[in-house]
XYZ file of C-alpha atoms in Angstrom:
586
model
C 90.954 12.700 154.730
C 94.525 13.239 155.741
C 96.060 15.938 157.855
C 99.783 16.447 157.888
C 102.596 18.626 159.093
C 104.591 18.435 155.891
C 108.334 18.321 155.320
C 109.932 20.846 152.997
C 110.724 18.965 149.821
C 113.131 21.696 148.732
C 115.723 20.665 151.314
C 118.579 19.091 149.380
C 119.286 15.414 149.922
C 123.003 15.994 150.137
C 122.607 18.647 152.823
C 120.433 16.428 154.982
C 122.475 13.278 154.560
C 125.584 15.273 155.323
C 124.004 16.678 158.437
C 123.076 13.223 159.676
C 126.620 11.988 159.082
C 128.089 14.992 160.857
C 125.956 14.610 163.949
C 126.482 10.849 164.048
C 130.213 11.476 164.387
C 129.819 13.810 167.358
C 130.748 12.384 170.728
C 129.261 14.961 173.104
C 126.583 13.568 175.460
C 123.945 15.772 173.805
C 124.688 14.375 170.333
C 123.797 10.974 168.920
C 126.514 8.637 170.228
C 128.744 6.309 168.285
C 126.828 3.029 168.585
C 130.104 1.077 168.713
C 131.014 2.841 171.932
C 127.790 2.052 173.800
C 128.142 0.137 177.072
C 127.135 -3.505 177.237
C 123.743 -4.398 178.728
C 123.634 -4.178 182.485
C 121.008 -5.428 184.966
C 118.023 -3.070 185.176
C 117.884 -0.813 188.158
C 115.121 -1.491 190.617
C 112.111 0.793 190.323
C 111.435 2.642 193.564
C 108.078 2.734 195.246
C 106.341 5.591 193.464
C 103.433 7.577 194.839
C 101.827 8.951 191.706
C 98.664 10.772 190.722
C 96.950 7.951 188.838
C 94.753 10.418 186.929
C 97.495 12.749 185.680
C 99.101 12.305 182.264
C 101.776 14.860 181.362
C 102.820 15.635 177.793
C 106.220 17.289 177.358
C 106.848 19.144 174.107
C 110.003 20.694 172.647
C 109.750 24.412 173.327
C 113.178 25.310 171.939
C 114.246 27.042 175.128
C 116.957 24.435 175.674
C 118.009 23.969 172.044
C 121.675 23.210 171.451
C 124.108 23.121 168.521
C 123.165 26.637 167.456
C 126.234 27.094 165.265
C 125.652 23.793 163.465
C 122.046 24.710 162.861
C 122.943 28.102 161.471
C 125.663 26.686 159.254
C 123.291 24.173 157.702
C 120.540 26.748 157.197
C 118.054 24.833 159.332
C 115.128 26.325 161.171
C 115.469 26.390 164.986
C 114.472 23.156 166.591
C 113.923 21.147 163.423
C 116.193 18.722 161.618
C 114.074 18.452 158.508
C 112.964 22.050 158.234
C 109.316 21.327 157.408
C 107.974 23.906 155.002
C 104.216 24.163 155.466
C 101.519 22.829 157.692
C 98.637 21.473 155.667
C 95.022 21.433 156.767
C 92.760 19.390 154.609
C 89.213 18.296 154.089
C 88.851 14.812 152.633
C 91.082 14.909 149.578
C 91.016 12.826 146.430
C 94.044 10.799 147.471
C 94.171 9.752 151.139
C 97.954 9.620 151.262
C 98.626 13.173 150.169
C 97.662 16.352 148.467
C 96.723 15.713 144.848
C 96.113 19.176 143.509
C 92.704 19.817 145.035
C 93.894 21.932 147.928
C 96.709 24.289 148.790
C 97.913 25.744 152.092
C 100.679 28.285 152.535
C 101.349 28.516 156.252
C 104.843 29.313 157.398
C 106.325 26.574 159.566
C 107.114 27.281 163.213
C 108.720 24.302 165.008
C 107.741 25.408 168.521
C 104.120 25.890 167.475
C 104.143 22.574 165.607
C 105.490 20.845 168.735
C 102.509 22.142 170.703
C 100.122 20.994 167.964
C 101.562 17.493 168.304
C 101.021 17.701 172.059
C 97.383 18.689 171.483
C 96.964 15.696 169.191
C 98.241 13.410 171.941
C 96.057 15.081 174.568
C 93.068 14.429 172.334
C 93.915 10.728 172.097
C 94.232 10.527 175.871
C 90.767 12.114 175.919
C 89.262 8.673 175.212
C 89.398 8.153 178.999
C 86.877 10.293 180.834
C 88.656 10.140 184.182
C 92.145 11.222 183.099
C 93.656 14.695 183.111
C 96.137 15.452 180.325
C 98.505 18.337 181.061
C 100.652 19.839 178.273
C 103.967 21.297 179.471
C 107.191 22.614 177.872
C 110.243 20.393 178.217
C 112.337 23.264 179.560
C 110.212 23.397 182.734
C 110.755 19.757 183.631
C 112.042 19.211 187.170
C 113.570 16.145 188.783
C 110.927 13.720 189.985
C 108.050 15.189 187.971
C 107.436 11.990 186.000
C 107.485 9.928 189.181
C 104.271 11.669 190.229
C 102.236 10.882 187.116
C 100.281 7.961 185.729
C 102.514 8.444 182.668
C 104.644 11.183 181.155
C 104.974 11.388 177.373
C 108.031 13.084 175.928
C 107.505 14.183 172.306
C 110.923 14.578 170.723
C 109.781 16.379 167.583
C 112.561 18.968 167.206
C 115.972 17.484 166.519
C 118.077 20.225 168.070
C 116.860 20.146 171.649
C 118.711 19.687 174.919
C 117.010 16.989 176.982
C 117.462 17.808 180.668
C 119.441 15.456 182.871
C 116.474 15.318 185.247
C 114.243 13.599 182.688
C 116.937 11.063 181.784
C 117.585 10.341 185.461
C 113.873 9.752 186.053
C 113.764 7.273 183.177
C 116.549 5.364 184.913
C 114.625 5.490 188.207
C 111.746 3.630 186.571
C 109.339 6.504 186.060
C 106.448 5.667 183.687
C 107.645 7.488 180.561
C 106.861 7.128 176.874
C 109.602 8.549 174.665
C 108.629 9.462 171.117
C 111.016 9.955 168.191
C 114.253 11.969 168.595
C 116.824 12.054 171.414
C 116.665 8.408 172.458
C 120.469 8.530 172.115
C 120.529 11.105 174.929
C 119.685 8.328 177.366
C 123.353 7.383 177.039
C 124.733 10.311 179.004
C 127.774 9.930 181.163
C 126.965 10.092 184.866
C 123.199 10.299 184.189
C 121.953 7.224 182.400
C 122.534 4.382 179.984
C 120.289 2.707 177.434
C 121.936 -0.542 178.448
C 120.108 -0.324 181.773
C 116.876 -0.562 179.764
C 118.097 -3.467 177.641
C 118.413 -1.233 174.583
C 121.115 0.072 172.253
C 120.811 2.979 169.837
C 121.838 1.900 166.327
C 120.954 4.389 163.578
C 118.658 7.000 162.175
C 117.413 5.734 158.805
C 116.557 8.757 156.687
C 114.706 8.916 153.376
C 114.432 12.532 152.308
C 113.936 12.145 148.546
C 112.844 9.665 145.906
C 113.662 6.846 145.281
C 114.481 6.331 148.975
C 110.800 6.480 149.960
C 110.131 3.164 148.263
C 112.959 1.221 149.915
C 113.161 2.605 153.439
C 111.258 1.506 156.547
C 107.878 2.577 155.191
C 105.626 -0.067 156.743
C 104.721 -0.985 160.311
C 103.560 -4.445 161.308
C 101.186 -4.628 164.260
C 98.733 -7.280 165.481
C 98.748 -9.077 162.152
C 98.190 -6.030 159.951
C 100.744 -4.016 157.968
C 100.275 -0.249 158.116
C 101.865 1.989 155.500
C 103.558 5.345 155.876
C 102.801 8.159 153.475
C 105.194 8.284 150.514
C 107.135 11.406 151.449
C 110.271 12.334 153.405
C 110.406 9.945 156.358
C 112.687 8.710 159.098
C 113.033 5.584 161.214
C 115.130 5.436 164.358
C 116.611 2.008 164.992
C 117.025 0.840 168.556
C 118.271 -2.692 169.154
C 116.925 -4.905 171.943
C 119.614 -6.452 174.150
C 117.490 -8.126 176.823
C 114.743 -10.723 176.444
C 112.496 -8.921 178.930
C 112.010 -6.054 176.446
C 108.743 -6.384 174.509
C 108.510 -5.271 170.891
C 104.856 -4.393 170.218
C 105.248 -3.273 166.583
C 107.971 -3.442 163.944
C 109.053 -1.254 161.033
C 109.679 -3.099 157.789
C 111.670 -2.091 154.713
C 111.236 -3.464 151.210
C 114.016 -5.997 151.777
C 111.919 -7.454 154.576
C 114.242 -6.340 157.386
C 112.392 -5.618 160.602
C 113.365 -3.262 163.408
C 111.400 -2.235 166.508
C 108.805 0.506 166.068
C 107.092 0.375 169.461
C 108.899 -1.289 172.348
C 108.539 -1.560 176.091
C 111.174 -2.019 178.768
C 109.424 -2.147 182.120
C 107.607 1.163 182.522
C 109.565 2.774 179.693
C 108.097 2.808 176.164
C 109.694 4.019 172.962
C 108.113 4.984 169.603
C 110.657 5.154 166.774
C 109.278 8.061 164.741
C 106.791 10.910 165.051
C 103.405 9.232 164.440
C 101.663 12.584 163.964
C 103.504 13.384 160.725
C 101.592 12.504 157.530
C 98.622 10.831 159.231
C 96.190 8.974 157.005
C 93.492 6.291 157.229
C 95.779 3.222 157.152
C 98.787 4.824 158.801
C 101.030 3.750 161.697
C 99.360 6.625 163.592
C 96.669 4.041 164.364
C 99.295 1.805 165.987
C 100.469 4.553 168.324
C 96.890 5.534 169.172
C 96.035 1.932 170.023
C 99.080 1.453 172.243
C 98.184 4.437 174.431
C 95.764 2.134 176.274
C 98.367 -0.346 177.525
C 100.787 2.520 178.160
C 98.185 3.867 180.603
C 97.603 0.413 182.130
C 94.248 0.113 180.320
C 94.919 -2.804 178.039
C 91.363 -3.729 177.149
C 89.567 -4.997 174.082
C 86.199 -3.815 172.810
C 83.542 -4.994 170.434
C 84.203 -3.590 166.930
C 81.677 -0.820 166.268
C 80.746 1.265 163.247
C 79.060 4.594 162.511
C 77.362 5.462 159.229
C 76.604 9.045 158.241
C 74.296 10.287 155.509
C 75.955 13.494 154.324
C 74.702 16.929 153.182
C 70.987 16.228 153.622
C 69.514 19.415 152.152
C 66.043 20.862 151.449
C 67.177 21.094 147.825
C 67.848 17.333 147.571
C 65.641 15.243 145.282
C 63.396 13.263 147.620
C 64.156 10.114 145.618
C 67.841 10.300 146.567
C 67.018 10.580 150.263
C 64.474 7.775 150.037
C 66.975 5.529 148.234
C 69.717 5.897 150.840
C 67.354 5.643 153.817
C 65.959 2.504 152.218
C 69.389 0.871 152.079
C 70.025 1.622 155.745
C 66.638 0.116 156.609
C 67.229 -2.969 154.473
C 70.552 -3.679 156.166
C 68.932 -2.822 159.500
C 71.477 -0.395 160.899
C 71.279 2.964 162.696
C 72.749 6.000 160.973
C 73.390 9.724 161.292
C 71.809 12.265 158.941
C 74.019 15.378 158.672
C 71.341 17.953 157.843
C 71.728 21.452 156.382
C 68.910 23.711 157.666
C 68.908 26.147 154.697
C 70.092 25.672 151.105
C 71.459 28.666 149.168
C 72.637 28.738 145.557
C 74.201 32.006 144.364
C 75.630 30.515 141.184
C 72.350 31.125 139.345
C 70.281 34.223 138.603
C 68.122 34.819 140.481
C 69.765 33.109 143.441
C 67.905 30.305 145.216
C 67.179 30.060 148.920
C 65.388 26.873 149.920
C 64.005 26.087 153.380
C 62.677 22.731 154.516
C 59.137 24.079 154.913
C 59.005 25.591 151.399
C 56.442 23.930 149.110
C 59.226 22.870 146.718
C 60.839 20.901 149.567
C 57.713 19.089 150.790
C 58.741 15.682 149.413
C 62.280 15.999 150.764
C 60.884 17.069 154.153
C 58.701 13.965 154.243
C 61.852 11.858 153.840
C 63.693 13.867 156.504
C 60.869 13.214 158.961
C 61.124 9.477 158.215
C 64.686 9.351 159.479
C 64.101 8.929 163.251
C 61.617 6.078 162.680
C 64.081 4.477 160.244
C 66.781 4.343 162.914
C 68.482 7.610 162.066
C 69.740 10.424 164.269
C 69.698 14.040 163.095
C 72.988 15.932 163.343
C 73.152 19.564 162.237
C 75.562 20.251 159.369
C 76.176 23.984 159.511
C 73.461 26.583 159.009
C 73.693 27.128 155.243
C 76.958 25.252 154.534
C 78.173 28.442 152.812
C 78.661 32.053 153.921
C 76.411 34.959 152.993
C 77.172 36.472 149.579
C 80.723 35.149 149.595
C 81.955 32.751 146.946
C 83.625 30.470 149.418
C 84.772 29.256 146.999
C 81.756 28.641 144.742
C 78.586 30.181 146.209
C 76.435 27.112 146.833
C 75.470 25.169 149.944
C 77.230 21.841 150.372
C 80.104 22.791 148.071
C 81.127 25.862 150.066
C 82.778 26.350 153.441
C 80.824 28.167 156.142
C 83.321 28.925 158.893
C 86.642 29.168 157.010
C 87.750 31.348 154.107
C 88.689 29.421 150.969
C 89.448 30.725 147.482
C 90.456 29.128 144.181
C 93.807 29.505 142.463
C 94.406 29.514 138.710
C 94.341 25.697 138.667
C 90.957 25.613 140.466
C 92.561 24.306 143.642
C 91.262 25.244 147.056
C 93.461 27.794 148.809
C 92.915 27.867 152.570
C 93.114 31.501 153.598
C 92.080 31.398 157.254
C 89.128 32.523 159.359
C 86.385 34.403 157.523
C 87.058 38.136 157.918
C 84.720 39.699 160.447
C 83.391 36.413 161.798
C 83.730 35.934 165.538
C 83.075 33.001 167.821
C 79.815 34.656 168.872
C 78.595 35.309 165.335
C 79.548 31.744 164.362
C 77.621 30.446 167.388
C 74.613 32.507 166.313
C 74.603 30.686 162.959
C 74.679 27.332 164.730
C 71.859 28.310 167.090
C 69.723 29.727 164.262
C 70.072 26.518 162.275
C 69.192 24.425 165.303
C 66.081 26.515 165.860
C 64.917 25.875 162.296
C 65.347 22.102 162.644
C 63.671 22.051 166.044
C 60.639 23.929 164.728
C 60.259 21.200 162.116
C 59.642 18.785 164.981
C 63.101 17.259 164.718
C 65.561 16.769 167.549
C 69.128 17.370 166.322
C 71.571 15.948 168.863
C 74.998 16.458 167.288
C 77.113 18.568 164.989
C 79.193 18.208 161.814
C 81.266 21.253 160.773
C 80.943 21.956 157.042
C 84.044 20.493 155.343
C 85.440 19.998 158.872
C 86.898 23.529 158.814
C 86.306 26.291 161.358
C 88.389 28.677 163.379
C 89.462 26.441 166.287
C 88.406 29.108 168.788
C 84.767 28.513 167.811
C 84.469 24.927 168.959
C 84.241 25.516 172.690
C 81.385 27.939 172.007
C 79.632 25.421 169.750
C 79.550 23.080 172.765
C 76.830 25.237 174.287
C 74.550 24.036 171.474
C 76.029 20.600 170.676
C 78.543 18.806 172.863
C 79.139 15.916 170.441
C 80.285 15.867 166.836
C 81.234 13.321 164.204
C 84.091 14.835 162.240
C 87.785 15.470 161.939
C 88.935 18.701 163.489
C 91.598 21.388 163.141
C 93.634 22.898 165.992
C 95.787 26.013 166.183
C 98.752 27.308 168.161
C 99.839 30.814 167.217
C 99.914 30.933 163.443
C 100.077 27.157 162.989
C 96.917 25.220 162.166
C 96.704 21.483 161.522
C 94.126 18.749 161.832
C 93.516 15.321 163.256
C 91.168 12.394 162.906
C 90.348 10.058 165.764
C 90.378 6.232 165.671
C 88.031 6.042 168.667
C 85.712 8.390 170.620
C 87.562 11.117 172.504
C 86.786 14.246 174.477
C 89.057 16.697 172.674
C 90.822 19.718 174.161
C 87.773 21.845 173.300
C 85.542 19.663 175.471
C 83.617 18.092 172.569
C 82.790 14.390 172.456
C 84.248 13.443 169.072
C 82.706 10.437 167.340
C 85.290 8.688 165.144
C 85.218 9.186 161.379
C 87.983 6.826 160.301
C 87.139 5.903 156.701
C 86.182 9.063 154.829
C 83.727 8.879 151.929
C 83.632 8.035 148.256
C 85.800 10.577 146.442
C 87.681 10.584 143.126
C 90.586 8.188 143.645
C 89.188 6.992 146.973
C 86.349 4.588 146.320
C 84.597 1.893 148.328
C 87.551 -0.487 148.179
C 89.818 2.110 149.790
C 87.214 2.777 152.463
C 87.077 -0.931 153.214
C 90.855 -0.985 153.489
C 90.583 1.679 156.202
C 88.042 -0.477 158.031
C 90.453 -3.419 157.847
C 93.301 -1.303 159.230
C 91.179 -0.236 162.175
C 89.893 -3.786 162.733
C 93.335 -4.844 163.980
C 93.135 -2.402 166.901
C 92.019 -3.326 170.402
C 88.858 -1.234 170.264
C 88.095 -0.894 166.540
C 85.822 1.755 165.074
C 84.741 2.159 161.456
C 83.197 5.569 160.865
C 82.239 6.707 157.356
C 79.902 9.001 155.434
C 78.269 8.967 152.005
C 76.206 11.462 150.007
C 72.704 10.489 148.806
C 73.557 11.821 145.343
C 76.136 9.051 144.851
C 73.246 6.558 144.623
C 71.347 8.578 142.004
C 71.029 6.453 138.814
C 71.265 9.672 136.822
C 74.913 9.871 137.905
C 75.769 6.387 136.682
C 79.106 6.448 134.901
C 80.619 9.076 137.188
C 83.709 7.876 139.022
C 82.078 8.354 142.412
C 78.650 6.967 141.476
C 77.596 3.731 143.158
C 74.371 1.789 142.959
C 72.078 1.104 145.867
C 73.095 -2.552 145.602
C 76.792 -1.641 145.816
C 76.153 0.547 148.832
C 74.232 -2.248 150.530
C 77.089 -4.654 149.852
C 79.559 -2.126 151.256
C 77.620 -1.895 154.527
C 77.374 -5.674 154.748
C 81.120 -5.950 154.102
C 81.741 -3.741 157.130
C 79.538 -6.064 159.158
C 81.388 -9.088 157.764
C 84.609 -7.653 159.213
C 82.979 -7.997 162.636
C 81.775 -4.437 163.134
C 78.363 -3.694 164.626
C 76.720 -0.433 163.607
C 75.654 1.621 166.621
C 73.590 4.761 167.126
C 75.232 8.110 167.702
C 73.594 8.454 171.096
C 75.130 5.225 172.372
C 78.724 6.417 171.914
C 80.529 7.112 175.181
C 84.091 7.398 176.415
C 85.933 4.504 177.977
């Protein structure tokens, strides 16, 4: 699965390149400076003794209240606060191609840069949620006051909107040695007369490398090297901000690489100051440099620790309509390999695509054999998670009318090309009525003598306002999740367990599942990308139907032997499969 805040591909290359050239020539302290005029490196200033709240992490986002260059922005036809004028914000279930939309799904949200900036801040707050004892506070940049960062464990500044006035107070606090991580734009603002100088940090701003159209994508800085692994950026409009290191005490933790093999810093550290040279929350995918940023948050917060590589396996869409043989086959593979697993279980199956329609419960006579397999799961090392109530919604074709294929908590239709069109929340559904569906489904599973302990949202899509209410039934989930600010909705996956902003313990699903164009080899590649991290997790899911011999020849069909080998390959990478109940925060 990939979530992205997408750039508008209709923006002309000439317009954007011209804009970059224009701004590069500006000499005002709020513009990108002429790199030839930067001062030479100077000795670092001494950091003062700082009395800080060692549990407080502040995230500053661009709220647009201090935006500058209004006339330039208007002349170029750009949206307020955004250099690239992103066009839509995509929210996706696992798609057929992990690096982008391939025709399966469509979203038509209008882009709002201030709302998008807050979404990015939520994403960061979620990543900080891996630490149970920390408090992440999201604040607008315009409210920053002198000394604020000096009182925090760390302050993150997310420079996601190009046209933004960075306050002198923040720059001055960087120069005072405040623990600050600076992300993406406005690093050139640290060279401001009478306020600060990049030279004091042992750095020099060099260039903004832009690739806004093909064939630039293929030749620009589209890879990131980190801890022996090379991560790849999604092939789309991208940027890389080059900052040169002028002092040996500066540590470069990761490098961007272009196709010519040239390397420039991606993540660097100068004392208590860190810099990330793009926005890692744009075009996130399973082997993306987003993982690099997420991993480095630990050392940024003075928690540079390593962990045993762990893995989570999920058996998906376990339904009372499933052939018992399919359930038995997949459970058997888990038992043979000797690993714990999660069974994402649908309490009621409904099929409205046939006449008469079918409603199947676990205690129906037709489901007796499947129920026998379901009841085997705890003894076989499995944990029951609830997967919706019916995994569809009432009489609605959403979009098809059958459990497992449909959405339950989000409205989806089909366009003329049979692509999913994400409409929004289901009309008339409320957080309370959604909670009632969750509670009803739990009651059905409990009366079967099962003990469901976690949650998986059908197709990972629900109105974000529902999740805090779902916590009253299940406070842990294994999924990717969507978040909303105003009219902007976007989603995130997690490379490690986190307590998200809704208060849910999120178990990491980092590898997706077998899908057209995304088969076992691609899933293994995701496991390899995560293996390079300090605390690696490999979370994946697979449907029992993929092991059905009757499906042999289908692109997504795999044999039981292939599935067994896949699980053993994960173990060979050093991962140990763990039970859902053992997952905790750091």
